[in-house]
Amino acid sequence: MKAKNLTPTVISYTTMIKGYVAVGQVDVGLRLFEEMKCFGIKPNATTYSTILPGLCDAGKTNEAKTILKEMLERYVAPKDNSIFFKLLNSQCKSGDLNAAADLLKAMIRLSIPTEAGHYGVLIENFC
């Protein structure tokens, strides 16, 4: 796009990130995510909802936590709260139960609807 003198937007970046994540090239998607921010393009709820599950699926829990923190600090909440189920699951699988509990607390603090499954992940892993 830059070569053809087209200005990328949050939509074009999110679309490219989604494509790379879908084919398992999460690292490329993550590079695009960082690049868009360098160009002053702010990720939106859809961008976060695209990159975070891909990072979780790839076992990149630390990167997911960093991006999640950024998302919560910007008060950006995805429309579909199933992303939080994946994040909770990923953090529990990596053994970071405190981070998972903190995530659930953040969901409540930000009025993000919680479901039985969110609590179930924590209960199952804490027991």
PDB file of C-alpha atoms in Angstrom:
ATOM      1  CA  MET A   1       0.000   0.000   0.000  1.00  0.00           C
ATOM      2  CA  LYS A   2       2.755   2.417   0.889  1.00  0.00           C
ATOM      3  CA  ALA A   3       4.494   1.670  -2.414  1.00  0.00           C
ATOM      4  CA  LYS A   4       1.356   2.774  -4.284  1.00  0.00           C
ATOM      5  CA  ASN A   5       1.094   5.910  -2.141  1.00  0.00           C
ATOM      6  CA  LEU A   6      -2.057   4.674  -0.381  1.00  0.00           C
ATOM      7  CA  THR A   7      -2.589   5.632   3.232  1.00  0.00           C
ATOM      8  CA  PRO A   8      -3.286   2.595   5.411  1.00  0.00           C
ATOM      9  CA  THR A   9      -6.133   2.769   7.924  1.00  0.00           C
ATOM     10  CA  VAL A  10      -7.059   0.810  11.031  1.00  0.00           C
ATOM     11  CA  ILE A  11      -9.366  -1.261   8.810  1.00  0.00           C
ATOM     12  CA  SER A  12      -6.655  -2.153   6.295  1.00  0.00           C
ATOM     13  CA  TYR A  13      -4.166  -3.030   9.039  1.00  0.00           C
ATOM     14  CA  THR A  14      -6.726  -5.110  10.930  1.00  0.00           C
ATOM     15  CA  THR A  15      -7.609  -6.971   7.738  1.00  0.00           C
ATOM     16  CA  MET A  16      -3.955  -7.792   7.086  1.00  0.00           C
ATOM     17  CA  ILE A  17      -3.429  -8.851  10.709  1.00  0.00           C
ATOM     18  CA  LYS A  18      -6.485 -11.097  10.502  1.00  0.00           C
ATOM     19  CA  GLY A  19      -5.145 -12.747   7.357  1.00  0.00           C
ATOM     20  CA  TYR A  20      -1.737 -13.472   8.840  1.00  0.00           C
ATOM     21  CA  VAL A  21      -3.217 -14.755  12.101  1.00  0.00           C
ATOM     22  CA  ALA A  22      -5.602 -17.014  10.153  1.00  0.00           C
ATOM     23  CA  VAL A  23      -2.712 -18.735   8.355  1.00  0.00           C
ATOM     24  CA  GLY A  24      -0.672 -19.125  11.539  1.00  0.00           C
ATOM     25  CA  GLN A  25       1.779 -16.284  10.916  1.00  0.00           C
ATOM     26  CA  VAL A  26       1.079 -14.551  14.207  1.00  0.00           C
ATOM     27  CA  ASP A  27       4.551 -12.988  14.348  1.00  0.00           C
ATOM     28  CA  VAL A  28       3.883 -11.133  11.088  1.00  0.00           C
ATOM     29  CA  GLY A  29       0.501 -10.044  12.441  1.00  0.00           C
ATOM     30  CA  LEU A  30       2.186  -8.804  15.599  1.00  0.00           C
ATOM     31  CA  ARG A  31       4.739  -6.832  13.554  1.00  0.00           C
ATOM     32  CA  LEU A  32       1.894  -5.197  11.623  1.00  0.00           C
ATOM     33  CA  PHE A  33       0.138  -4.422  14.902  1.00  0.00           C
ATOM     34  CA  GLU A  34       3.243  -2.619  16.177  1.00  0.00           C
ATOM     35  CA  GLU A  35       3.816  -0.913  12.813  1.00  0.00           C
ATOM     36  CA  MET A  36       0.334   0.570  12.741  1.00  0.00           C
ATOM     37  CA  LYS A  37       0.887   2.129  16.152  1.00  0.00           C
ATOM     38  CA  CYS A  38       4.213   3.582  14.973  1.00  0.00           C
ATOM     39  CA  PHE A  39       2.300   5.311  12.166  1.00  0.00           C
ATOM     40  CA  GLY A  40      -0.139   6.781  14.690  1.00  0.00           C
ATOM     41  CA  ILE A  41      -2.988   4.435  13.782  1.00  0.00           C
ATOM     42  CA  LYS A  42      -4.768   3.369  16.962  1.00  0.00           C
ATOM     43  CA  PRO A  43      -5.988  -0.221  17.187  1.00  0.00           C
ATOM     44  CA  ASN A  44      -9.731  -0.556  17.708  1.00  0.00           C
ATOM     45  CA  ALA A  45     -11.810  -3.275  19.390  1.00  0.00           C
ATOM     46  CA  THR A  46     -11.755  -5.380  16.222  1.00  0.00           C
ATOM     47  CA  THR A  47      -7.971  -5.138  15.963  1.00  0.00           C
ATOM     48  CA  TYR A  48      -7.532  -6.323  19.542  1.00  0.00           C
ATOM     49  CA  SER A  49     -10.122  -9.074  19.023  1.00  0.00           C
ATOM     50  CA  THR A  50      -8.087 -10.247  16.031  1.00  0.00           C
ATOM     51  CA  ILE A  51      -4.563 -10.264  17.442  1.00  0.00           C
ATOM     52  CA  LEU A  52      -5.206 -11.461  21.007  1.00  0.00           C
ATOM     53  CA  PRO A  53      -6.736 -14.882  20.224  1.00  0.00           C
ATOM     54  CA  GLY A  54      -3.981 -15.508  17.682  1.00  0.00           C
ATOM     55  CA  LEU A  55      -1.336 -14.815  20.297  1.00  0.00           C
ATOM     56  CA  CYS A  56      -3.093 -17.123  22.761  1.00  0.00           C
ATOM     57  CA  ASP A  57      -3.344 -19.915  20.187  1.00  0.00           C
ATOM     58  CA  ALA A  58       0.362 -19.521  19.395  1.00  0.00           C
ATOM     59  CA  GLY A  59       1.269 -19.755  23.094  1.00  0.00           C
ATOM     60  CA  LYS A  60       2.533 -16.174  23.159  1.00  0.00           C
ATOM     61  CA  THR A  61       1.024 -15.439  26.565  1.00  0.00           C
ATOM     62  CA  ASN A  62       3.451 -12.657  27.507  1.00  0.00           C
ATOM     63  CA  GLU A  63       2.763 -10.763  24.296  1.00  0.00           C
ATOM     64  CA  ALA A  64      -0.972 -11.264  24.793  1.00  0.00           C
ATOM     65  CA  LYS A  65      -0.735  -9.897  28.348  1.00  0.00           C
ATOM     66  CA  THR A  66       1.123  -6.805  27.141  1.00  0.00           C
ATOM     67  CA  ILE A  67      -1.434  -6.087  24.424  1.00  0.00           C
ATOM     68  CA  LEU A  68      -4.327  -6.840  26.777  1.00  0.00           C
ATOM     69  CA  LYS A  69      -2.918  -4.362  29.303  1.00  0.00           C
ATOM     70  CA  GLU A  70      -2.694  -1.728  26.570  1.00  0.00           C
ATOM     71  CA  MET A  71      -6.272  -2.457  25.503  1.00  0.00           C
ATOM     72  CA  LEU A  72      -7.612  -2.164  29.052  1.00  0.00           C
ATOM     73  CA  GLU A  73      -5.625   1.027  29.715  1.00  0.00           C
ATOM     74  CA  ARG A  74      -7.229   2.555  26.625  1.00  0.00           C
ATOM     75  CA  TYR A  75     -10.659   1.360  27.863  1.00  0.00           C
ATOM     76  CA  VAL A  76     -11.243  -0.516  24.630  1.00  0.00           C
ATOM     77  CA  ALA A  77     -13.614  -3.414  25.185  1.00  0.00           C
ATOM     78  CA  PRO A  78     -14.310  -5.946  22.447  1.00  0.00           C
ATOM     79  CA  LYS A  79     -17.968  -6.377  21.572  1.00  0.00           C
ATOM     80  CA  ASP A  80     -17.650 -10.145  21.946  1.00  0.00           C
ATOM     81  CA  ASN A  81     -16.488 -11.115  25.408  1.00  0.00           C
ATOM     82  CA  SER A  82     -15.503 -14.633  24.293  1.00  0.00           C
ATOM     83  CA  ILE A  83     -12.017 -13.223  23.731  1.00  0.00           C
ATOM     84  CA  PHE A  84     -11.692 -13.030  27.500  1.00  0.00           C
ATOM     85  CA  PHE A  85     -12.500 -16.727  27.831  1.00  0.00           C
ATOM     86  CA  LYS A  86      -9.585 -17.487  25.514  1.00  0.00           C
ATOM     87  CA  LEU A  87      -7.293 -15.119  27.433  1.00  0.00           C
ATOM     88  CA  LEU A  88      -8.289 -16.590  30.804  1.00  0.00           C
ATOM     89  CA  ASN A  89      -7.737 -20.093  29.470  1.00  0.00           C
ATOM     90  CA  SER A  90      -4.354 -19.172  28.011  1.00  0.00           C
ATOM     91  CA  GLN A  91      -3.131 -17.574  31.223  1.00  0.00           C
ATOM     92  CA  CYS A  92      -4.271 -20.539  33.295  1.00  0.00           C
ATOM     93  CA  LYS A  93      -2.580 -23.003  30.921  1.00  0.00           C
ATOM     94  CA  SER A  94       0.668 -21.072  31.229  1.00  0.00           C
ATOM     95  CA  GLY A  95       0.361 -21.326  35.022  1.00  0.00           C
ATOM     96  CA  ASP A  96      -0.260 -17.628  35.637  1.00  0.00           C
ATOM     97  CA  LEU A  97      -3.378 -17.943  37.778  1.00  0.00           C
ATOM     98  CA  ASN A  98      -2.868 -14.534  39.382  1.00  0.00           C
ATOM     99  CA  ALA A  99      -2.911 -12.849  35.965  1.00  0.00           C
ATOM    100  CA  ALA A 100      -6.078 -14.759  35.095  1.00  0.00           C
ATOM    101  CA  ALA A 101      -7.750 -13.630  38.327  1.00  0.00           C
ATOM    102  CA  ASP A 102      -6.609 -10.044  37.684  1.00  0.00           C
ATOM    103  CA  LEU A 103      -8.129 -10.229  34.206  1.00  0.00           C
ATOM    104  CA  LEU A 104     -11.492 -11.277  35.613  1.00  0.00           C
ATOM    105  CA  LYS A 105     -11.330  -8.404  38.120  1.00  0.00           C
ATOM    106  CA  ALA A 106     -10.551  -5.988  35.278  1.00  0.00           C
ATOM    107  CA  MET A 107     -13.537  -7.293  33.313  1.00  0.00           C
ATOM    108  CA  ILE A 108     -15.797  -6.587  36.280  1.00  0.00           C
ATOM    109  CA  ARG A 109     -14.230  -3.154  36.887  1.00  0.00           C
ATOM    110  CA  LEU A 110     -14.766  -2.190  33.239  1.00  0.00           C
ATOM    111  CA  SER A 111     -18.342  -3.545  33.216  1.00  0.00           C
ATOM    112  CA  ILE A 112     -17.476  -6.201  30.635  1.00  0.00           C
ATOM    113  CA  PRO A 113     -20.168  -8.884  30.940  1.00  0.00           C
ATOM    114  CA  THR A 114     -18.921 -12.080  32.553  1.00  0.00           C
ATOM    115  CA  GLU A 115     -20.385 -15.511  32.048  1.00  0.00           C
ATOM    116  CA  ALA A 116     -20.283 -18.775  33.942  1.00  0.00           C
ATOM    117  CA  GLY A 117     -17.525 -20.018  31.630  1.00  0.00           C
ATOM    118  CA  HIS A 118     -15.199 -17.215  32.691  1.00  0.00           C
ATOM    119  CA  TYR A 119     -15.566 -18.198  36.340  1.00  0.00           C
ATOM    120  CA  GLY A 120     -15.455 -21.894  35.467  1.00  0.00           C
ATOM    121  CA  VAL A 121     -11.989 -21.581  33.932  1.00  0.00           C
ATOM    122  CA  LEU A 122     -10.650 -20.028  37.121  1.00  0.00           C
ATOM    123  CA  ILE A 123     -12.413 -22.458  39.452  1.00  0.00           C
ATOM    124  CA  GLU A 124     -11.172 -25.446  37.475  1.00  0.00           C
ATOM    125  CA  ASN A 125      -7.586 -24.227  37.506  1.00  0.00           C
ATOM    126  CA  PHE A 126      -7.470 -23.016  41.094  1.00  0.00           C
ATOM    127  CA  CYS A 127      -8.749 -26.379  42.405  1.00  0.00           C
TER     128      CYS A 127
END
